């Protein structure tokens, strides 16, 4: 494959990874975390500048399938048989490549097969699609086509790119339709973990709250924390338990803490829209959520305490701390900060305490995975929370608006702390988001203007 990146070794087998178009900034971080966590040999790199495809290099399908068993941002993968800037070039490349002996078992097999077509960036005209399928008669398959339940699935993928990066169309067909930038053909090997998003969808869950973590992000956090069976994962701001549910799914023992007793024990007003009852029912609690997914045996306990309370023994206890602290927009931050802090300093103080707590209680090599709100116009890496016991291994952005985003910071512990040395002095995002809001009172009860603006956000 002369058009493939030169760093790829021909001793490795090459596969095309078809990605989800969500959470683009998280892709490289997730792939690196999964590859390192599972000790998978190989690499994942760009493919012809595509926005939706990656080229994976693995020794065999076994390593690829192991990677896919954890990858949330991969839809499916196929073994690359041929590619080219045009369909004719792709078909010619495929015809040449399949002369190699490793392809004969699939070509000579009497088993059934099917070709599936997919486009990215634009819809392929029906006339061209029909012509492409007719050209497939040139490939020497001896099996029988079966559309409903084939034993082998093959993909034809055409990539137009996205308007922001592809530039003006480079070529058109005889009817004036834009032509793709590249074509790829290959044999389907496996799928990623996108089905988890439906299995763990929030509307189906026993307990949800105003700040329940989206399943996609929760499973990404678990992967970035390198959650593995037998680990002990802790969420000091557990809320409705969404993050711990994803960790438990991947085999970890999980422990949560929160200062809100109503959320911990499933009491108080329900947060479900259009609920028949205003109060939570007997099955609307966090333990019911774990039981719903058969994960009740993974839940060690739920503790009602201050997020960074000294109730824990002062030694490394946790393999991972995975959390979403309250930053004072939908949930108040001050209850987790010192009462003597000014309102502007509460957010920074909260992250100082979190980093110092993680430095004391994470094992060496353990990871702290935590969100932080950022004003996009003022973002600078040097202003992010830091601690000498940690090294930052990932920093991924999720845009929330033109002004505001939040970043998922992944910090890995490399040394035991000598003292509480965290640095986390940065601007509170709330005054910039709600400039008309009155200052918060000493007890951090939101003023009416702030509460209304936060509810609208």
Coordinates of C-alpha atoms in Angstrom, one line a residue:
X1 CA 0.0 0.0 0.0
X2 CA 2.1 2.8 -1.3
X3 CA -0.3 5.5 -0.1
X4 CA -0.3 4.3 3.5
X5 CA 1.8 6.0 6.2
X6 CA 5.5 4.9 6.1
X7 CA 5.7 4.1 9.8
X8 CA 3.5 1.0 9.3
X9 CA 5.3 -2.2 9.2
X10 CA 4.2 -4.8 6.6
X11 CA 4.7 -7.5 9.3
X12 CA 1.5 -6.2 11.0
X13 CA -1.9 -6.7 9.5
X14 CA -3.8 -3.5 8.7
X15 CA -7.4 -2.7 9.6
X16 CA -9.6 0.3 9.1
X17 CA -11.3 1.6 12.2
X18 CA -14.6 3.4 11.5
X19 CA -15.2 5.9 14.3
X20 CA -18.1 7.5 15.9
X21 CA -18.5 11.2 15.1
X22 CA -19.0 12.1 18.7
X23 CA -16.4 13.3 21.3
X24 CA -13.7 13.8 18.6
X25 CA -11.2 15.3 21.1
X26 CA -11.3 12.1 23.2
X27 CA -10.4 9.6 20.4
X28 CA -6.6 9.6 20.7
X29 CA -6.7 9.6 24.5
X30 CA -9.1 6.6 24.7
X31 CA -7.2 4.6 22.1
X32 CA -3.9 5.2 23.9
X33 CA -5.3 4.3 27.3
X34 CA -6.9 1.1 26.0
X35 CA -3.8 -0.1 24.1
X36 CA -1.6 0.5 27.2
X37 CA -4.1 -0.9 29.7
X38 CA -4.5 -4.2 27.7
X39 CA -0.8 -4.3 26.7
X40 CA -1.8 -4.6 23.0
X41 CA 1.1 -4.6 20.5
X42 CA 0.5 -2.4 17.5
X43 CA -0.5 1.2 16.8
X44 CA -3.4 3.4 15.6
X45 CA -2.7 6.3 13.2
X46 CA -4.3 8.5 10.6
X47 CA -5.6 7.3 7.3
X48 CA -5.3 9.6 4.3
X49 CA -6.2 12.6 6.5
X50 CA -9.7 11.1 7.1
X51 CA -11.9 12.7 9.7
X52 CA -13.8 9.4 10.5
X53 CA -11.3 6.6 9.8
X54 CA -8.1 5.4 11.5
X55 CA -5.6 2.8 10.3
X56 CA -4.9 0.2 13.0
X57 CA -1.8 -2.0 12.9
X58 CA -2.2 -5.2 14.9
X59 CA -0.4 -8.6 14.7
X60 CA -3.7 -10.4 14.2
X61 CA -7.4 -10.2 14.5
X62 CA -7.2 -11.3 18.2
X63 CA -5.4 -8.2 19.2
X64 CA -7.8 -6.0 17.3
X65 CA -10.9 -7.7 18.9
X66 CA -9.3 -7.3 22.3
X67 CA -9.0 -3.6 21.6
X68 CA -12.6 -3.4 20.3
X69 CA -13.8 -5.1 23.5
X70 CA -13.2 -1.8 25.3
X71 CA -13.2 0.9 22.6
X72 CA -16.3 3.2 23.0
X73 CA -15.5 5.6 20.1
X74 CA -15.1 2.8 17.4
X75 CA -18.2 1.7 15.5
X76 CA -16.6 -1.3 13.7
X77 CA -13.4 -2.4 12.0
X78 CA -12.6 -4.2 8.8
X79 CA -9.5 -5.7 7.4
X80 CA -8.2 -3.5 4.6
X81 CA -8.1 -5.3 1.3
X82 CA -7.8 -2.3 -1.0
X83 CA -8.2 1.4 -1.3
X84 CA -7.8 4.3 -3.8
X85 CA -8.7 7.9 -4.6
X86 CA -11.4 6.5 -7.0
X87 CA -13.5 3.5 -7.1
X88 CA -11.7 2.1 -10.1
X89 CA -8.4 2.5 -8.3
X90 CA -9.8 0.9 -5.2
X91 CA -11.1 -2.1 -7.2
X92 CA -7.8 -2.5 -9.0
X93 CA -5.8 -2.3 -5.7
X94 CA -8.2 -5.0 -4.2
X95 CA -7.8 -7.3 -7.2
X96 CA -4.0 -7.1 -6.9
X97 CA -3.9 -7.5 -3.1
X98 CA -6.2 -10.5 -2.9
X99 CA -3.7 -12.6 -4.9
X100 CA -1.8 -13.1 -1.7
X101 CA -2.4 -16.5 -0.1
X102 CA -3.9 -15.2 3.2
X103 CA -7.0 -14.1 1.3
X104 CA -7.7 -17.5 -0.4
X105 CA -9.7 -19.0 2.5
X106 CA -12.3 -16.3 2.1
X107 CA -12.4 -16.2 -1.7
X108 CA -12.5 -20.0 -2.1
X109 CA -14.9 -20.6 0.8
X110 CA -18.5 -21.8 -0.2
X111 CA -19.8 -19.9 2.8
X112 CA -22.3 -17.1 2.3
X113 CA -21.3 -13.4 2.2
X114 CA -22.6 -9.9 1.7
X115 CA -21.3 -6.5 0.8
X116 CA -22.4 -3.4 2.7
X117 CA -22.0 0.1 1.5
X118 CA -21.4 3.2 3.6
X119 CA -20.7 6.9 2.9
X120 CA -19.3 9.6 5.1
X121 CA -19.9 13.3 4.5
X122 CA -22.4 12.9 1.7
X123 CA -24.9 10.4 0.3
X124 CA -23.9 8.4 -2.7
X125 CA -26.2 8.6 -5.6
X126 CA -28.2 5.5 -6.2
X127 CA -27.0 5.1 -9.8
X128 CA -23.4 5.1 -8.8
X129 CA -24.0 2.7 -6.0
X130 CA -25.7 0.2 -8.3
X131 CA -22.7 0.5 -10.7
X132 CA -20.3 -0.2 -7.8
X133 CA -22.1 -3.3 -6.8
X134 CA -22.1 -4.6 -10.4
X135 CA -18.3 -4.1 -10.5
X136 CA -18.0 -6.5 -7.6
X137 CA -18.6 -9.4 -10.0
X138 CA -14.9 -9.0 -10.9
X139 CA -13.9 -10.4 -7.5
X140 CA -13.4 -14.2 -7.5
X141 CA -15.7 -15.2 -4.6
X142 CA -16.9 -18.8 -4.8
X143 CA -19.5 -18.5 -2.1
X144 CA -23.2 -17.5 -2.4
X145 CA -24.6 -14.0 -1.6
X146 CA -26.9 -14.0 1.4
X147 CA -28.4 -10.6 2.4
X148 CA -30.3 -11.6 5.5
X149 CA -27.8 -13.6 7.6
X150 CA -24.4 -13.9 5.8
X151 CA -21.5 -15.8 7.3
X152 CA -19.0 -13.1 6.1
X153 CA -19.6 -9.3 5.8
X154 CA -17.6 -7.0 3.5
X155 CA -17.6 -3.2 3.5
X156 CA -17.2 -0.6 0.7
X157 CA -16.6 2.7 2.4
X158 CA -16.5 6.0 0.6
X159 CA -15.2 9.1 2.4
X160 CA -16.1 12.6 1.3
X161 CA -14.6 14.2 4.5
X162 CA -16.3 17.0 6.4
X163 CA -16.9 20.5 4.9
X164 CA -14.6 22.2 7.4
X165 CA -11.6 20.2 6.4
X166 CA -12.1 18.8 2.9
X167 CA -12.2 22.1 1.0
X168 CA -13.9 22.5 -2.3
X169 CA -14.9 19.4 -4.2
X170 CA -12.0 18.0 -6.2
X171 CA -14.0 16.0 -8.8
X172 CA -17.5 15.3 -10.1
X173 CA -19.1 12.5 -12.0
X174 CA -20.8 12.9 -15.4
X175 CA -24.1 13.9 -13.8
X176 CA -22.4 16.6 -11.7
X177 CA -22.4 14.7 -8.4
X178 CA -19.4 15.2 -6.1
X179 CA -17.0 12.3 -6.0
X180 CA -15.5 11.0 -2.7
X181 CA -11.9 11.7 -1.6
X182 CA -11.2 8.0 -1.1
X183 CA -12.7 4.5 -1.3
X184 CA -11.9 1.5 0.9
X185 CA -12.9 -2.2 0.7
X186 CA -12.4 -4.9 3.3
X187 CA -13.7 -7.7 5.4
X188 CA -15.6 -6.9 8.5
X189 CA -13.8 -8.1 11.7
X190 CA -15.6 -6.7 14.8
X191 CA -17.5 -3.9 16.4
X192 CA -16.7 -1.5 19.2
X193 CA -18.8 -0.9 22.4
X194 CA -21.4 1.5 21.0
X195 CA -24.2 -0.8 22.1
X196 CA -23.4 0.1 25.7
X197 CA -24.9 3.5 25.2
X198 CA -28.3 2.0 24.6
X199 CA -28.0 -0.7 27.3
X200 CA -27.1 2.0 29.9
X201 CA -29.3 4.8 28.5
X202 CA -30.3 7.3 31.2
X203 CA -34.1 7.2 30.5
X204 CA -34.1 3.5 31.3
X205 CA -32.2 3.8 34.6
X206 CA -33.7 3.4 38.0
X207 CA -32.1 6.6 39.4
X208 CA -31.1 9.7 37.5
X209 CA -30.4 13.2 38.7
X210 CA -29.9 16.7 37.2
X211 CA -26.2 15.9 36.7
X212 CA -26.2 12.2 35.8
X213 CA -23.3 11.5 33.5
X214 CA -24.1 10.6 29.9
X215 CA -23.2 6.9 29.4
X216 CA -20.8 7.6 26.5
X217 CA -18.8 10.0 28.7
X218 CA -19.0 7.7 31.7
X219 CA -17.5 4.7 29.7
X220 CA -14.9 7.0 28.2
X221 CA -13.9 8.0 31.8
X222 CA -13.6 4.4 32.8
X223 CA -11.4 3.7 29.8
X224 CA -9.2 6.7 30.5
X225 CA -8.9 5.6 34.1
X226 CA -7.8 2.2 32.7
X227 CA -10.4 0.4 34.8
X228 CA -9.8 -3.4 34.9
X229 CA -11.4 -6.3 36.8
X230 CA -10.4 -6.4 40.4
X231 CA -9.5 -2.7 40.8
X232 CA -11.1 -0.5 43.5
X233 CA -12.5 2.7 41.9
X234 CA -13.7 5.6 44.0
X235 CA -16.0 8.5 43.2
X236 CA -16.0 11.2 45.9
X237 CA -18.9 13.1 44.2
X238 CA -20.9 10.0 43.4
X239 CA -24.3 11.6 42.7
X240 CA -26.6 9.2 41.0
X241 CA -23.7 6.7 40.4
X242 CA -23.4 6.9 36.6
X243 CA -19.6 6.9 36.6
X244 CA -19.3 4.0 39.0
X245 CA -21.8 2.0 37.0
X246 CA -19.5 2.1 34.0
X247 CA -16.5 1.1 36.2
X248 CA -18.5 -1.8 37.6
X249 CA -19.4 -2.9 34.1
X250 CA -15.7 -3.3 33.3
X251 CA -15.2 -5.4 36.4
X252 CA -14.0 -3.0 39.1
X253 CA -15.1 -2.9 42.7
X254 CA -16.7 0.5 43.3
X255 CA -17.1 2.8 46.3
X256 CA -18.9 6.1 46.3
X257 CA -19.3 9.1 48.6
X258 CA -21.5 12.1 48.6
X259 CA -22.8 14.8 51.0
X260 CA -26.3 14.6 49.6
X261 CA -28.3 12.0 51.6
X262 CA -31.3 12.3 49.4
X263 CA -29.3 11.1 46.4
X264 CA -27.4 8.4 48.3
X265 CA -30.5 6.8 49.8
X266 CA -33.0 7.6 47.1
X267 CA -35.3 9.9 49.1
X268 CA -36.7 13.3 48.4
X269 CA -38.3 14.7 45.2
X270 CA -37.9 12.7 42.0
X271 CA -35.9 14.3 39.2
X272 CA -37.8 12.5 36.4
X273 CA -39.8 14.7 34.1
X274 CA -43.6 14.1 34.0
X275 CA -43.3 11.6 36.9
X276 CA -46.7 10.4 38.3
X277 CA -45.4 10.9 41.9
X278 CA -43.4 13.8 43.1
X279 CA -41.4 11.8 45.6
X280 CA -38.9 9.0 44.7
X281 CA -40.3 5.5 44.8
X282 CA -38.8 2.6 46.7
X283 CA -36.9 1.4 43.6
X284 CA -35.6 4.9 42.6
X285 CA -32.2 4.7 44.3
X286 CA -28.6 4.0 43.4
X287 CA -28.5 0.4 44.6
X288 CA -31.5 -0.3 42.4
X289 CA -29.6 1.1 39.4
X290 CA -26.7 -1.3 40.1
X291 CA -29.2 -4.2 40.6
X292 CA -30.9 -3.3 37.3
X293 CA -27.7 -4.1 35.4
X294 CA -26.7 -7.1 37.5
X295 CA -23.8 -5.1 39.1
X296 CA -25.0 -5.1 42.7
X297 CA -22.1 -7.4 43.7
X298 CA -19.6 -4.8 42.5
X299 CA -20.9 -2.0 44.7
X300 CA -18.7 -2.1 47.9
X301 CA -20.7 0.7 49.7
X302 CA -22.0 4.2 49.6
X303 CA -20.7 6.7 52.2
X304 CA -22.3 9.9 53.4
X305 CA -19.3 12.2 54.0
X306 CA -17.5 15.3 52.8
X307 CA -15.8 14.6 49.4
X308 CA -12.3 14.8 50.8
X309 CA -13.1 13.9 54.4
X310 CA -10.2 12.4 56.5
X311 CA -12.5 9.5 57.3
X312 CA -10.3 7.3 55.1
X313 CA -7.1 5.7 56.4
X314 CA -4.1 7.9 55.4
X315 CA -2.5 5.5 52.9
X316 CA -3.0 4.5 49.3
X317 CA -6.4 2.8 49.0
X318 CA -7.8 3.3 45.5
X319 CA -6.6 2.1 42.1
X320 CA -8.6 4.9 40.4
X321 CA -10.5 8.0 41.4
X322 CA -13.1 8.9 38.7
X323 CA -15.3 11.8 39.3
X324 CA -17.3 14.8 38.2
X325 CA -17.0 17.5 40.9
X326 CA -19.8 20.2 41.2
X327 CA -18.6 23.5 39.7
X328 CA -21.5 25.6 40.9
X329 CA -23.5 25.9 37.7
X330 CA -26.2 23.2 38.1
X331 CA -24.9 22.0 41.5
X332 CA -23.2 24.1 44.2
X333 CA -19.5 23.8 44.8
X334 CA -19.2 25.5 48.1
X335 CA -20.4 22.6 50.3
X336 CA -17.2 20.8 49.3
X337 CA -14.9 23.8 50.0
X338 CA -13.9 25.6 53.2
X339 CA -16.5 27.9 54.8
X340 CA -13.8 30.6 55.0
X341 CA -13.2 30.7 51.2
X342 CA -14.5 33.6 49.2
X343 CA -16.9 32.7 46.5
X344 CA -14.3 33.3 43.8
X345 CA -11.9 31.0 45.5
X346 CA -14.2 28.0 46.2
X347 CA -13.7 26.3 42.8
X348 CA -9.9 26.5 43.0
X349 CA -9.9 25.3 46.6
X350 CA -12.2 22.4 45.7
X351 CA -9.7 21.1 43.1
X352 CA -6.8 21.7 45.5
X353 CA -8.4 19.4 48.0
X354 CA -9.3 16.8 45.4
X355 CA -5.7 16.6 44.1
X356 CA -4.2 16.4 47.6
X357 CA -6.7 13.7 48.5
X358 CA -5.9 11.7 45.3
X359 CA -2.1 12.1 46.0
X360 CA -2.6 10.5 49.4
X361 CA -5.0 7.8 48.6
X362 CA -4.2 6.6 45.0
X363 CA -1.8 3.8 44.5
X364 CA 1.3 4.5 42.4
X365 CA 0.3 4.3 38.8
X366 CA -3.3 5.0 39.6
X367 CA -5.2 7.6 37.8
X368 CA -7.4 10.6 38.8
X369 CA -9.9 11.3 36.0
X370 CA -11.9 14.5 36.7
X371 CA -13.8 17.2 34.9
X372 CA -13.0 20.9 35.2
X373 CA -15.0 23.9 33.7
X374 CA -13.1 26.3 31.5
X375 CA -13.8 29.7 29.9
X376 CA -12.7 28.9 26.4
X377 CA -11.3 32.4 25.7
X378 CA -9.1 32.3 28.7
X379 CA -7.9 28.6 28.5
X380 CA -4.2 27.9 29.1
X381 CA -2.6 24.6 30.0
X382 CA -0.4 26.2 32.6
X383 CA -3.5 27.3 34.5
X384 CA -4.9 23.8 35.0
X385 CA -4.7 22.1 38.4
X386 CA -1.4 20.4 39.0
X387 CA 0.5 18.4 41.7
X388 CA 4.1 17.2 41.8
X389 CA 2.9 13.6 42.5
X390 CA 1.0 13.5 39.1
X391 CA 1.8 13.7 35.5
X392 CA -1.0 14.7 33.0
X393 CA -1.5 12.0 30.4
X394 CA -4.7 13.4 28.7
X395 CA -6.6 16.6 28.5
X396 CA -9.8 16.4 26.4
X397 CA -12.3 19.1 25.7
X398 CA -16.1 18.9 25.6
X399 CA -17.5 22.2 24.2
X400 CA -20.7 23.3 26.0
X401 CA -21.3 26.7 24.4
X402 CA -19.3 29.4 22.6
X403 CA -18.0 30.6 25.9
X404 CA -17.8 27.6 28.1
X405 CA -16.4 24.1 27.9
X406 CA -15.3 21.4 30.3
X407 CA -12.1 19.4 30.1
X408 CA -11.5 15.9 31.3
X409 CA -8.1 15.8 32.9
X410 CA -6.4 12.4 33.3
X411 CA -3.6 12.5 35.9
X412 CA -1.4 9.5 36.7
X413 CA 0.3 9.2 40.1
X414 CA 4.1 8.9 39.7
X415 CA 5.3 9.6 43.3
X416 CA 4.1 9.6 46.9
X417 CA 3.4 13.2 48.2
X418 CA 5.6 14.9 50.6
X419 CA 2.9 17.4 51.6
X420 CA -0.3 18.9 50.4
X421 CA 1.2 20.6 47.3
X422 CA -1.7 21.0 44.8
X423 CA -1.9 24.2 42.8
X424 CA -5.4 25.0 41.5
X425 CA -5.9 28.8 41.3
X426 CA -8.1 29.7 38.4
X427 CA -11.0 31.9 37.7
X428 CA -14.5 30.9 38.7
X429 CA -16.6 30.4 35.6
X430 CA -19.9 31.5 37.1
X431 CA -19.5 35.3 37.1
X432 CA -18.6 35.3 33.4
X433 CA -21.6 33.1 32.5
X434 CA -24.1 34.9 34.7
X435 CA -22.9 38.6 34.9
X436 CA -26.3 39.8 36.1
X437 CA -26.5 37.4 39.0
X438 CA -26.1 38.7 42.5
X439 CA -23.1 37.5 44.5
X440 CA -23.6 34.3 46.4
X441 CA -24.4 34.5 50.1
X442 CA -22.2 33.1 52.8
X443 CA -24.2 29.9 52.8
X444 CA -23.9 29.7 49.0
X445 CA -27.7 29.8 48.5
X446 CA -28.1 30.9 44.9
X447 CA -29.6 34.3 44.4
X448 CA -32.9 34.2 42.3
X449 CA -31.2 35.6 39.2
X450 CA -28.4 33.1 39.3
X451 CA -30.8 30.2 40.0
X452 CA -33.0 31.2 37.0
X453 CA -30.0 31.5 34.7
X454 CA -28.6 28.2 35.8
X455 CA -31.9 26.5 35.3
X456 CA -32.1 28.0 31.8
X457 CA -28.6 26.8 31.0

